[in-house]
Coordinates of C-alpha atoms and ligand atoms in Angstrom, one line a residue:
X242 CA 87.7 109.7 69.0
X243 CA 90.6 107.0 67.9
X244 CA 94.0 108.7 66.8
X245 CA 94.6 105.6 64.9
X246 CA 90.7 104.1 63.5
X247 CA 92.1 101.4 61.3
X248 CA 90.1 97.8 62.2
X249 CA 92.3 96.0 64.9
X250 CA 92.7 92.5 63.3
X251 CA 91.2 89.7 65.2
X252 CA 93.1 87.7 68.3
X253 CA 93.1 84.2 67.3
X254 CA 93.1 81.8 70.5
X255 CA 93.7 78.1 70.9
X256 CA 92.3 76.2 73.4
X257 CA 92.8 72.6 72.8
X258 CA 92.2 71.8 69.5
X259 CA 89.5 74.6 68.9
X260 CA 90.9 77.8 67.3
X261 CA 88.8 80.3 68.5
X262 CA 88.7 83.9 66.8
X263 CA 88.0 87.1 69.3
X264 CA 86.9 90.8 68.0
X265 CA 88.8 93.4 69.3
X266 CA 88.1 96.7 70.4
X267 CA 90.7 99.2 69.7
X268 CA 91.5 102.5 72.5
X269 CA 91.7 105.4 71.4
X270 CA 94.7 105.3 74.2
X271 CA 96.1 102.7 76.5
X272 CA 95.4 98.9 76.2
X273 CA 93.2 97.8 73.1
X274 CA 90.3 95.0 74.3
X275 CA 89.8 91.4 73.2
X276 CA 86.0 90.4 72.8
X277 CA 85.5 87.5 75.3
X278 CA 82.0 87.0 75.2
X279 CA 82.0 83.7 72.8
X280 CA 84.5 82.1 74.8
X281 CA 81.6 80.1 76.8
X282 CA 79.6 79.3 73.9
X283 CA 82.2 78.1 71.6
X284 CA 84.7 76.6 74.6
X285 CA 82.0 76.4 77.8
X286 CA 85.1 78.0 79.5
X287 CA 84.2 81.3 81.6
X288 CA 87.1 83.8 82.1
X289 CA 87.9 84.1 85.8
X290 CA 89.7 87.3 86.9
X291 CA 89.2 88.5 90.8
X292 CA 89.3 91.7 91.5
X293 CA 89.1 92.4 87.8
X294 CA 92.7 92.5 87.3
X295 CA 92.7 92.2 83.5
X296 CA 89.1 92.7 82.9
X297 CA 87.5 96.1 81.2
X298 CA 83.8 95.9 82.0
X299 CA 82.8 98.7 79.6
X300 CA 84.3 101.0 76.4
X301 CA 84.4 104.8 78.0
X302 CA 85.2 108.1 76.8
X303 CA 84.7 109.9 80.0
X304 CA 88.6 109.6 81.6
X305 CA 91.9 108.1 80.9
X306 CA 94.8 107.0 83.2
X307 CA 97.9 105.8 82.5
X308 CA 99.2 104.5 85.5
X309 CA 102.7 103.8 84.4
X310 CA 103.6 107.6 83.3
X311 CA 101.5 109.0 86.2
X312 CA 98.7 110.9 83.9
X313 CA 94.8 111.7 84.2
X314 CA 92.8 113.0 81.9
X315 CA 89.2 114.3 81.8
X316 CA 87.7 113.8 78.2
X317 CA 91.4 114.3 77.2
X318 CA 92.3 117.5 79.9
X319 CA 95.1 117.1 81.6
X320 CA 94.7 116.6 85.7
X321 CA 96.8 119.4 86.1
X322 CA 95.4 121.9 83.5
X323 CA 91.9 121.4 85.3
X324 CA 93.4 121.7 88.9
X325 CA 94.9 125.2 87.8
X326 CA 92.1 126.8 85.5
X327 CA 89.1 125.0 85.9
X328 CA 86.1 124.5 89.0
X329 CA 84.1 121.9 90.0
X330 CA 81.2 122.6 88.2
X331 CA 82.9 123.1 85.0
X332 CA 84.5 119.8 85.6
X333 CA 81.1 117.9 86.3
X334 CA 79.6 119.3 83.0
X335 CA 82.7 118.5 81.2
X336 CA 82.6 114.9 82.5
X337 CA 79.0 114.5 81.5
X338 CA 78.6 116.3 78.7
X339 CA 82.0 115.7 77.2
X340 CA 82.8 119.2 76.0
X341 CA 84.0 122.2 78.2
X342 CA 80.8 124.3 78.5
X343 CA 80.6 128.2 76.7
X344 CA 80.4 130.6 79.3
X345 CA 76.4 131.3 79.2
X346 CA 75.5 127.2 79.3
X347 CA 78.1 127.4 82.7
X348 CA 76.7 130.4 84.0
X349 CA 72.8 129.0 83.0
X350 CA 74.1 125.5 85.1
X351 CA 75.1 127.5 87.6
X352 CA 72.2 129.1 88.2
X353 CA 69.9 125.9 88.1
X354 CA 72.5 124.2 90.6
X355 CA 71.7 127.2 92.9
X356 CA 68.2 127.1 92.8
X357 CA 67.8 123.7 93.9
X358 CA 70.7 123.5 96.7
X359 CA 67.4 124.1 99.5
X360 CA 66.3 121.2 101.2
X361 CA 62.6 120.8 102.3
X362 CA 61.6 120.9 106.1
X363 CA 60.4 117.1 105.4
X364 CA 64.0 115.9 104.4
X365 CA 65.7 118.2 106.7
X366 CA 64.2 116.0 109.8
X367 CA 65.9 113.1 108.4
X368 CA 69.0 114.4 109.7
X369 CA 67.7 114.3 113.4
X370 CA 66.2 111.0 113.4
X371 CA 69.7 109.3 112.5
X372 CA 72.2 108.5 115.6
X373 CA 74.5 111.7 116.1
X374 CA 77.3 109.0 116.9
X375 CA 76.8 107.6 113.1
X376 CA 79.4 107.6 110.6
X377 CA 78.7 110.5 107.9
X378 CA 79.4 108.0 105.4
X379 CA 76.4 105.7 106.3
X380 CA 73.8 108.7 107.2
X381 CA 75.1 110.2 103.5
X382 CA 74.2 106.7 101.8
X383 CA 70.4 106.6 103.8
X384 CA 70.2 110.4 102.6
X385 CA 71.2 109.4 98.8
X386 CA 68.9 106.8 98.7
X387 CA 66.1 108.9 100.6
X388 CA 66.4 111.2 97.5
X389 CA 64.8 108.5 95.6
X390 CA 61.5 109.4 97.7
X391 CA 61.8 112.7 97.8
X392 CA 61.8 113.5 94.1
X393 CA 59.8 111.0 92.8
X394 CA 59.2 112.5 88.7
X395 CA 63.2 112.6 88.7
X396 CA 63.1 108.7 89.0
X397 CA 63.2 107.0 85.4
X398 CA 66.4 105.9 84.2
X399 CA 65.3 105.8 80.4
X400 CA 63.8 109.8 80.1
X401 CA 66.5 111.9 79.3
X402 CA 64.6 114.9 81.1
X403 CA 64.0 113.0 84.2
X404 CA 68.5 111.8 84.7
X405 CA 69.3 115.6 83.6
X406 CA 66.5 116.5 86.7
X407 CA 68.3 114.0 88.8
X408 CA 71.8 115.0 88.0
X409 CA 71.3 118.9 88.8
X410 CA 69.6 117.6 92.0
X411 CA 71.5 115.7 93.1
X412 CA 74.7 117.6 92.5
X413 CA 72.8 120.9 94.2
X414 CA 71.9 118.9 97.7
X415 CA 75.0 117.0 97.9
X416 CA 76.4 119.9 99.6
X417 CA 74.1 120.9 101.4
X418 CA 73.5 117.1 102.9
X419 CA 76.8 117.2 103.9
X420 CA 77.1 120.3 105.8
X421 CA 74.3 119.0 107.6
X422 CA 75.3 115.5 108.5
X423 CA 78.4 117.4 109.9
X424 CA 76.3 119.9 111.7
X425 CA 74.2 117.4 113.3
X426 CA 76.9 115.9 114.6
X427 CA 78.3 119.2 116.4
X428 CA 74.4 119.3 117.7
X429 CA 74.0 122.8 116.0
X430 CA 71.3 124.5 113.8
X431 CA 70.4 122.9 110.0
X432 CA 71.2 126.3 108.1
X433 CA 70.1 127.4 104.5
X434 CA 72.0 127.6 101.4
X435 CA 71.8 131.2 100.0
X436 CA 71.2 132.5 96.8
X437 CA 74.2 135.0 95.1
X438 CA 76.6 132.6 97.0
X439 CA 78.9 130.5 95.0
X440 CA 78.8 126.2 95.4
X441 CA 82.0 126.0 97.7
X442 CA 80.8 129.2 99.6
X443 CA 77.4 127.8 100.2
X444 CA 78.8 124.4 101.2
X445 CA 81.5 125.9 103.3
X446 CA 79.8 128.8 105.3
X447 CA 76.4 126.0 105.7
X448 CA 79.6 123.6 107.6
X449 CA 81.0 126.1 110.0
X450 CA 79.2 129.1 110.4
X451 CA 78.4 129.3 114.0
X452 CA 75.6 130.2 115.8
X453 CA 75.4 134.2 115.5
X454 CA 79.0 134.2 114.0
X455 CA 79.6 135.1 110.1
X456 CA 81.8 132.4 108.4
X457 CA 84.6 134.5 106.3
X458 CA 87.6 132.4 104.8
X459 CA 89.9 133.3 102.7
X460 CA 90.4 133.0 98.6
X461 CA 92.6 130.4 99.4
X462 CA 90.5 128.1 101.3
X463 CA 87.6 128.2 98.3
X464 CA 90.2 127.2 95.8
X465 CA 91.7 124.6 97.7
X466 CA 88.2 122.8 98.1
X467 CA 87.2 123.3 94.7
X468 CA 90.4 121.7 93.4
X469 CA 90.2 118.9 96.0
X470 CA 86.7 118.4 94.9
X471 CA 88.2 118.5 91.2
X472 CA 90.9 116.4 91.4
X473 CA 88.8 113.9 92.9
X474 CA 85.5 113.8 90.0
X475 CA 86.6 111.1 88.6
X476 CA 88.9 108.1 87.9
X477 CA 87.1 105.5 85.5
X478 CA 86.1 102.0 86.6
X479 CA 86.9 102.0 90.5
X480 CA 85.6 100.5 93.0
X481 CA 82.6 102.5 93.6
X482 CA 82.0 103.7 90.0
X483 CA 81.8 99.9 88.7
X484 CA 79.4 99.6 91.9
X485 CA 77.3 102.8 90.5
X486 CA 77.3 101.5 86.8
X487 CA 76.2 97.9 88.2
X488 CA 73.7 98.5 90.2
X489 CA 72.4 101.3 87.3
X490 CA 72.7 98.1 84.5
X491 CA 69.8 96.9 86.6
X492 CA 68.0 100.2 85.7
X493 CA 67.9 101.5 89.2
X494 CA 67.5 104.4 89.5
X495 CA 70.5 107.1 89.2
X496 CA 70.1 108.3 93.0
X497 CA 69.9 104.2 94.5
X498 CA 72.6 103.6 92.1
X499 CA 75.0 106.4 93.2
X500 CA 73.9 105.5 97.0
X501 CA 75.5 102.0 96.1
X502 CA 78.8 103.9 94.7
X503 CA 78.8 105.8 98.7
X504 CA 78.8 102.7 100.4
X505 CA 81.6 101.9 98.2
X506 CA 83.7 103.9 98.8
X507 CA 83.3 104.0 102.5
X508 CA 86.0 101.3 102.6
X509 CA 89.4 101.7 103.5
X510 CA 90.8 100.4 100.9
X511 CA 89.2 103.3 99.0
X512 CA 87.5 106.3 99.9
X513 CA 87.9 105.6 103.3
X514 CA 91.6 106.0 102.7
X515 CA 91.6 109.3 103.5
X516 CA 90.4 109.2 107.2
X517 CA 92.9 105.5 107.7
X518 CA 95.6 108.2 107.1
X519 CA 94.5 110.8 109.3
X520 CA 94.5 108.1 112.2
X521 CA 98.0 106.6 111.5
X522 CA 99.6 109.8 111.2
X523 CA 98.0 110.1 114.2
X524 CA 98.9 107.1 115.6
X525 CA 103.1 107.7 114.9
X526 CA 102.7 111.0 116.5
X527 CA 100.7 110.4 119.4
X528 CA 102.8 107.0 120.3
X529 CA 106.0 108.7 119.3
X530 CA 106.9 105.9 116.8
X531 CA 109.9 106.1 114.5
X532 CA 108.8 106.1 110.6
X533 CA 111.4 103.4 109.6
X534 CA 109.7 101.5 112.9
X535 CA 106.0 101.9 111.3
X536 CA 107.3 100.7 108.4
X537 CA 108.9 97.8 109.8
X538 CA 105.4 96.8 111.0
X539 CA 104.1 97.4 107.4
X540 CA 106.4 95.3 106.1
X541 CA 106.1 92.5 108.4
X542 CA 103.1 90.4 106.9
X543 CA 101.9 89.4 110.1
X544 CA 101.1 92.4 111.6
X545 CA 98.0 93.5 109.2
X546 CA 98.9 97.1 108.7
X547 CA 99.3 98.5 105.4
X548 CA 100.6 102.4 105.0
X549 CA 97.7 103.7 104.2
X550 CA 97.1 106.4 101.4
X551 CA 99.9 104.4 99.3
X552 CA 99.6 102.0 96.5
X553 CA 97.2 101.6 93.8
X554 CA 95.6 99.3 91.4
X555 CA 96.2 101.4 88.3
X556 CA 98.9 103.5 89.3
X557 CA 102.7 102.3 89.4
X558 CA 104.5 105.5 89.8
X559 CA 103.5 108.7 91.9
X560 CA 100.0 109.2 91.2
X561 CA 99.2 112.7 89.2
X562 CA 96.8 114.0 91.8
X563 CA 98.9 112.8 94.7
X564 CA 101.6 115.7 93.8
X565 CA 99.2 118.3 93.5
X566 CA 97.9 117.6 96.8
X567 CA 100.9 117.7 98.2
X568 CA 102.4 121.2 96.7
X569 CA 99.0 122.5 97.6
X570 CA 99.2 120.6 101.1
X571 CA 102.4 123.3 101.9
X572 CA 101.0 126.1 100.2
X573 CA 97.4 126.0 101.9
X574 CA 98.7 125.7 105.5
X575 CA 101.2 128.6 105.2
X576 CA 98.7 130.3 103.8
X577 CA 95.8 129.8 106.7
X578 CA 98.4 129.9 109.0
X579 CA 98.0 126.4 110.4
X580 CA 101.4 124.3 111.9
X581 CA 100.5 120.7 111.3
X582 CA 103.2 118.1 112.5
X583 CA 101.3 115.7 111.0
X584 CA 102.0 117.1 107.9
X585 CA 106.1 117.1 108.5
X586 CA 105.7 113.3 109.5
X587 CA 103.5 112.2 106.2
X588 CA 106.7 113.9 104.9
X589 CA 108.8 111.8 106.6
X590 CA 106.9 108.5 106.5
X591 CA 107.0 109.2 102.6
X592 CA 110.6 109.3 102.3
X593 CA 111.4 106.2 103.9
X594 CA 108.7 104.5 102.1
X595 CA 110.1 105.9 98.7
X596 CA 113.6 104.7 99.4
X597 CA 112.6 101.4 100.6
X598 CA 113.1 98.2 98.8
X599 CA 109.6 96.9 99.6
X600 CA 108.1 99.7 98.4
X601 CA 110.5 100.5 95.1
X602 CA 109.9 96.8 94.1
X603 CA 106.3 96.7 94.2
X604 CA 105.9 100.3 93.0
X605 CA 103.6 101.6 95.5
X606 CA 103.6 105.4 95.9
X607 CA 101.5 108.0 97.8
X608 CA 98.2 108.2 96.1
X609 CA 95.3 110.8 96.4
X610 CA 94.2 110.5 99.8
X611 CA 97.9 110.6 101.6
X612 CA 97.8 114.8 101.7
X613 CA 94.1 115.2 101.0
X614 CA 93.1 114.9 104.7
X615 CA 96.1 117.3 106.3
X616 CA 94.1 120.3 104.1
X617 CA 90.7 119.1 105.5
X618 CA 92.1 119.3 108.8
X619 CA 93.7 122.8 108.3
X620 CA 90.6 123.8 106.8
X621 CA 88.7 122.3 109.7
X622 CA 87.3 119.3 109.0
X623 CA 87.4 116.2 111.0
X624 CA 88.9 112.9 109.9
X625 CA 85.1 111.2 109.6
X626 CA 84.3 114.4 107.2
X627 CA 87.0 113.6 105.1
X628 CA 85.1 110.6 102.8
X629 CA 82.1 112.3 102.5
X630 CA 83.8 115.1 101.4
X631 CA 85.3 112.7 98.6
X632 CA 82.1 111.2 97.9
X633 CA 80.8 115.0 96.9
X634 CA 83.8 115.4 95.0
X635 CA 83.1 111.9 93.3
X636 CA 79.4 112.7 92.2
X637 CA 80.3 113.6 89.0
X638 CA 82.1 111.0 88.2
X639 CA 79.3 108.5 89.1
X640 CA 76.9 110.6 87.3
X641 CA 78.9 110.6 84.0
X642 CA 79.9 106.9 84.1
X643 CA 76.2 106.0 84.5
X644 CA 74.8 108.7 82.2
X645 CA 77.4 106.8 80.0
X646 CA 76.3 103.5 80.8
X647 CA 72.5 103.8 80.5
X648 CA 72.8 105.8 76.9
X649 CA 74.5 102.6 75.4
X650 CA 72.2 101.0 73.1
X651 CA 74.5 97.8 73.4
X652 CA 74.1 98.0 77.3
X653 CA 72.9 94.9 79.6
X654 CA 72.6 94.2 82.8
X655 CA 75.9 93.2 84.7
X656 CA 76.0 89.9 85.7
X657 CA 79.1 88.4 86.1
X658 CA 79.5 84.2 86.2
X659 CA 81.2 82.5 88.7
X660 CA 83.4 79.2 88.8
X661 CA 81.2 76.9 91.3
X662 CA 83.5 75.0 93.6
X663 CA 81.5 74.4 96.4
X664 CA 79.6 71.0 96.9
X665 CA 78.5 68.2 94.0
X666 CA 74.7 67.1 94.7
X667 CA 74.5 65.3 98.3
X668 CA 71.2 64.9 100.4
X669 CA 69.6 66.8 102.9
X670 CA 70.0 65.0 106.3
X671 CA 67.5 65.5 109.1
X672 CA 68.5 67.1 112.6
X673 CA 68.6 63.9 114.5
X674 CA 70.9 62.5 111.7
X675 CA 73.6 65.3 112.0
X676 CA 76.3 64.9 114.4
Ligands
ACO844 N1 101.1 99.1 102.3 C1 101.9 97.9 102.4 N2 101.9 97.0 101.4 C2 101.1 97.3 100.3 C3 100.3 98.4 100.2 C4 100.3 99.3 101.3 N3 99.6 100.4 101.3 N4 99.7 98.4 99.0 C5 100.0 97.3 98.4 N5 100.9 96.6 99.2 C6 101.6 95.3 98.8 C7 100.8 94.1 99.0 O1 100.9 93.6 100.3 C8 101.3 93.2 97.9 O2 102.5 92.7 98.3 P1 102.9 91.1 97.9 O3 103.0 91.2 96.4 O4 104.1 90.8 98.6 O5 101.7 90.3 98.2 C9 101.6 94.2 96.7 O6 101.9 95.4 97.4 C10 100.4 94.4 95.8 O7 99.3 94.9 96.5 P2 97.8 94.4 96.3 O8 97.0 94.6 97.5 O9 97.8 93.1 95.6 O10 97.4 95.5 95.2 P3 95.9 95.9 94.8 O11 96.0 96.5 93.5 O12 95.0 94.8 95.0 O13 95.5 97.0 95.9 C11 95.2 99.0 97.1 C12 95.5 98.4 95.7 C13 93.9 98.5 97.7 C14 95.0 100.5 96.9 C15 96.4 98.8 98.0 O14 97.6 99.4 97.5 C16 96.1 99.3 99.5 O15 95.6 98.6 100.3 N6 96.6 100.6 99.8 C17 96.3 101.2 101.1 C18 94.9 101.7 101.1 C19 94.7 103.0 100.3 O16 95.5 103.9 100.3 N7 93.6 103.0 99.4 C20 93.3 104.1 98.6 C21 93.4 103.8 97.2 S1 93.2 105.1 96.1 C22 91.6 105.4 96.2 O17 90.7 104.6 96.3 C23 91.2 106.8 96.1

């Protein structure tokens, strides 16, 4: 896998005056690792790094980002040659498996993806029993985790047959939960997937058709939700993957686990990014605020509000999947015909932000969820759609990284240690005692 597989010597450390030697991992691309784990034994010193700043939890070889020259790659594709050639179920096999499939083993996928997309009468009435006024993020965690009981010889983490059951079932309902979550919300009819139809067909006609309407869309519509969904499959150790792979050191299994990697990326600071934008776009237009006044707000420290859908941990320059989204932002609204002004001020707001000092000095650029949602919306989506339409385009992704995670001989469970700086020792003091 290395280009370069020569031993990486040893980092000698001095702490005190203990000279400590530390294995090193070498990356095939990107920053080589330093083996920390005898630091404790050796100095009784833990590492302390919030937010994982500088800390790899695991060796991968399912995607690589370089977040100073703005690149992705899936098992070594570029961002952009998937975006253009491939489709999301290519992608998921190629992020599992590691190889891009032959034709027949895509087509034979394909097929076992379609036969399971149905969902049984039983699980169906889950969807009526949850609040129609409930985020779709937090029905599509109880409906992840409900999986768990509904498949029951697809549940041990350690039989290869039982994850591969998992993986296709999961990826098959996915859609299929999520057109009904939306449904259920609109108060109409649960509606069956259909065989013959494709994945993005199934999910997209399941969303919308209406009552004894057909749901027709054009080419342009399936291609721009099978390279959202692409583009979005996965992005190593985020947020909600290192949830996933956590909760999956335990041995949980891979449906709890990926439930865990959904509540994740609920937040706005992630997934939830997507929807944040939708409603400050909203918010400039509907309140008739000048971009360079928004961003005067940002910038004031005081005020709490961050531009959403801009900055990154890993990326400092324009993130790769952030400019497809916006050429196919233009191109996909000409094309369905829709006039968004929302879309001319994410324009706007972007320029000033890119010319600003504030934002040129900390290197914070639009990432993947400043465009994403002005597509959704063309394509008819509403904001609280737009995460769990991430999340589907995420699955992959979480299934890979744990596929990865619980194949590793070496694996254990992940428990990270802490620096106590609470209380020393003192006594408990009874009620009447206490002031
Ligand atoms: N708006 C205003 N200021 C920002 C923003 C932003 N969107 N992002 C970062 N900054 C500032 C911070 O205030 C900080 O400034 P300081 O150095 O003066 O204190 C500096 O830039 C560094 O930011 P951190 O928050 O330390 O960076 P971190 O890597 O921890 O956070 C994050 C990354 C969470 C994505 C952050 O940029 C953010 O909150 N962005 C907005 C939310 C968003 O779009 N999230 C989606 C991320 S992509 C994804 O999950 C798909």
């Amino acid at each position: 896998m290395s280009a370069d597989d020569r031993e990486l010597a040893p980092i000698r450390l001095e702490i005190g005056d203990k000279v400590i030697e530390l294995a090193t991992t070498r990356a095939s691309q990107g920053n080589h690792g330093m083996v920390i784990t005898p630091l404790l034994q050796q100095t009784g010193l833990v590492s302390l790094d919030p937010g994982f700043l500088n800390t790899a939890a695991c060796a991968s070889q399912i995607t690589f980002i370089d977040g100073d020259a703005g690149i992705l790659r899936y098992r070594g594709y570029p961002i952009e040659q998937l975006a253009e050639h491939s489709t999301f179920l290519e992608v998921a096999l190629l992020l599992m498996r590691g190889e891009l499939p032959a034709a027949r083993d895509l087509e034979a996928f394909e097929t076992r993806i379609d036969k399971h997309m149905y969902l049984s009468d039983d699980f169906r009435q889950i969807f009526s029993v949850m609040p129609r006024r409930a985020h779709p993020m937090a029905t599509l965690g109880a409906a992840v985790n409900m999986m768990a009981g509904f498949y029951p010889e697809s549940l041990d983490s350690l039989d290869p047959a039982a994850v591969s059951l998992a993986t296709v079932l999961m990826l098959a309902k996915m859609p299929t939960i999520i057109s009904y979550i939306y449904r259920r919300a609109q108060g109409n009819a649960l509606l069956y997937p259909k065989h013959g139809q494709s994945y993005i067909e199934n999910f997209a006609r399941m969303t919308f058709q209406l009552p004894g309407e057909r749901f027709d869309a054009p080419e342009v519509f399936y291609r721009a939700l099978d390279t959202l969904l692409i583009l979005h499959a996965d992005h190593e150790q985020n947020c909600s993957t290192s949830s996933v792979r956590l909760i999956g050191s335990a041995q949980a299994n891979l449906y709890m686990s990926v439930a865990g990697g959904v509540s994740a990326l609920s937040g706005p600071l992630h997934g939830g990014a997507n929807e944040a934008v939708l409603n400050m776009l909203s918010h400039i237009r509907d309140n008739d605020i000048d971009p360079k006044d928004f961003m005067n707000q940002v910038k004031d420290r005081r005020s709490g509000v961050r531009l959403m859908g801009f900055g990154h941990r890993v990326y400092k320059s324009y993130d790769p999947r952030a400019a497809i989204v916006k050429r196919q932002a233009d191109a996909v609204l000409e094309a369905l015909g829709v006039k968004d002004e929302l879309l001319d001020i994410a324009h706007e707001v972007e320029q000033v932000a890119l010319s600003d000092d504030y934002f040129i000095e900390r290197r914070l650029y639009p990432n993947v969820d400043f465009y994403t949602g002005i597509i959704y919306r063309a394509m008819g989506f509403p904001a609280s759609m737009f995460t769990p339409l991430f999340a589907l385009g995420r699955l992959p992704g979480w299934i890979a990284q744990w596929r990865e995670m619980i194949a590793d001989p070496a694996g254990k469970i992940g428990r990270p240690r802490q620096v106590y700086v609470g209380y020393p020792k003192r006594d408990y003091l009874p009620l009447d005692q206490r002031k």
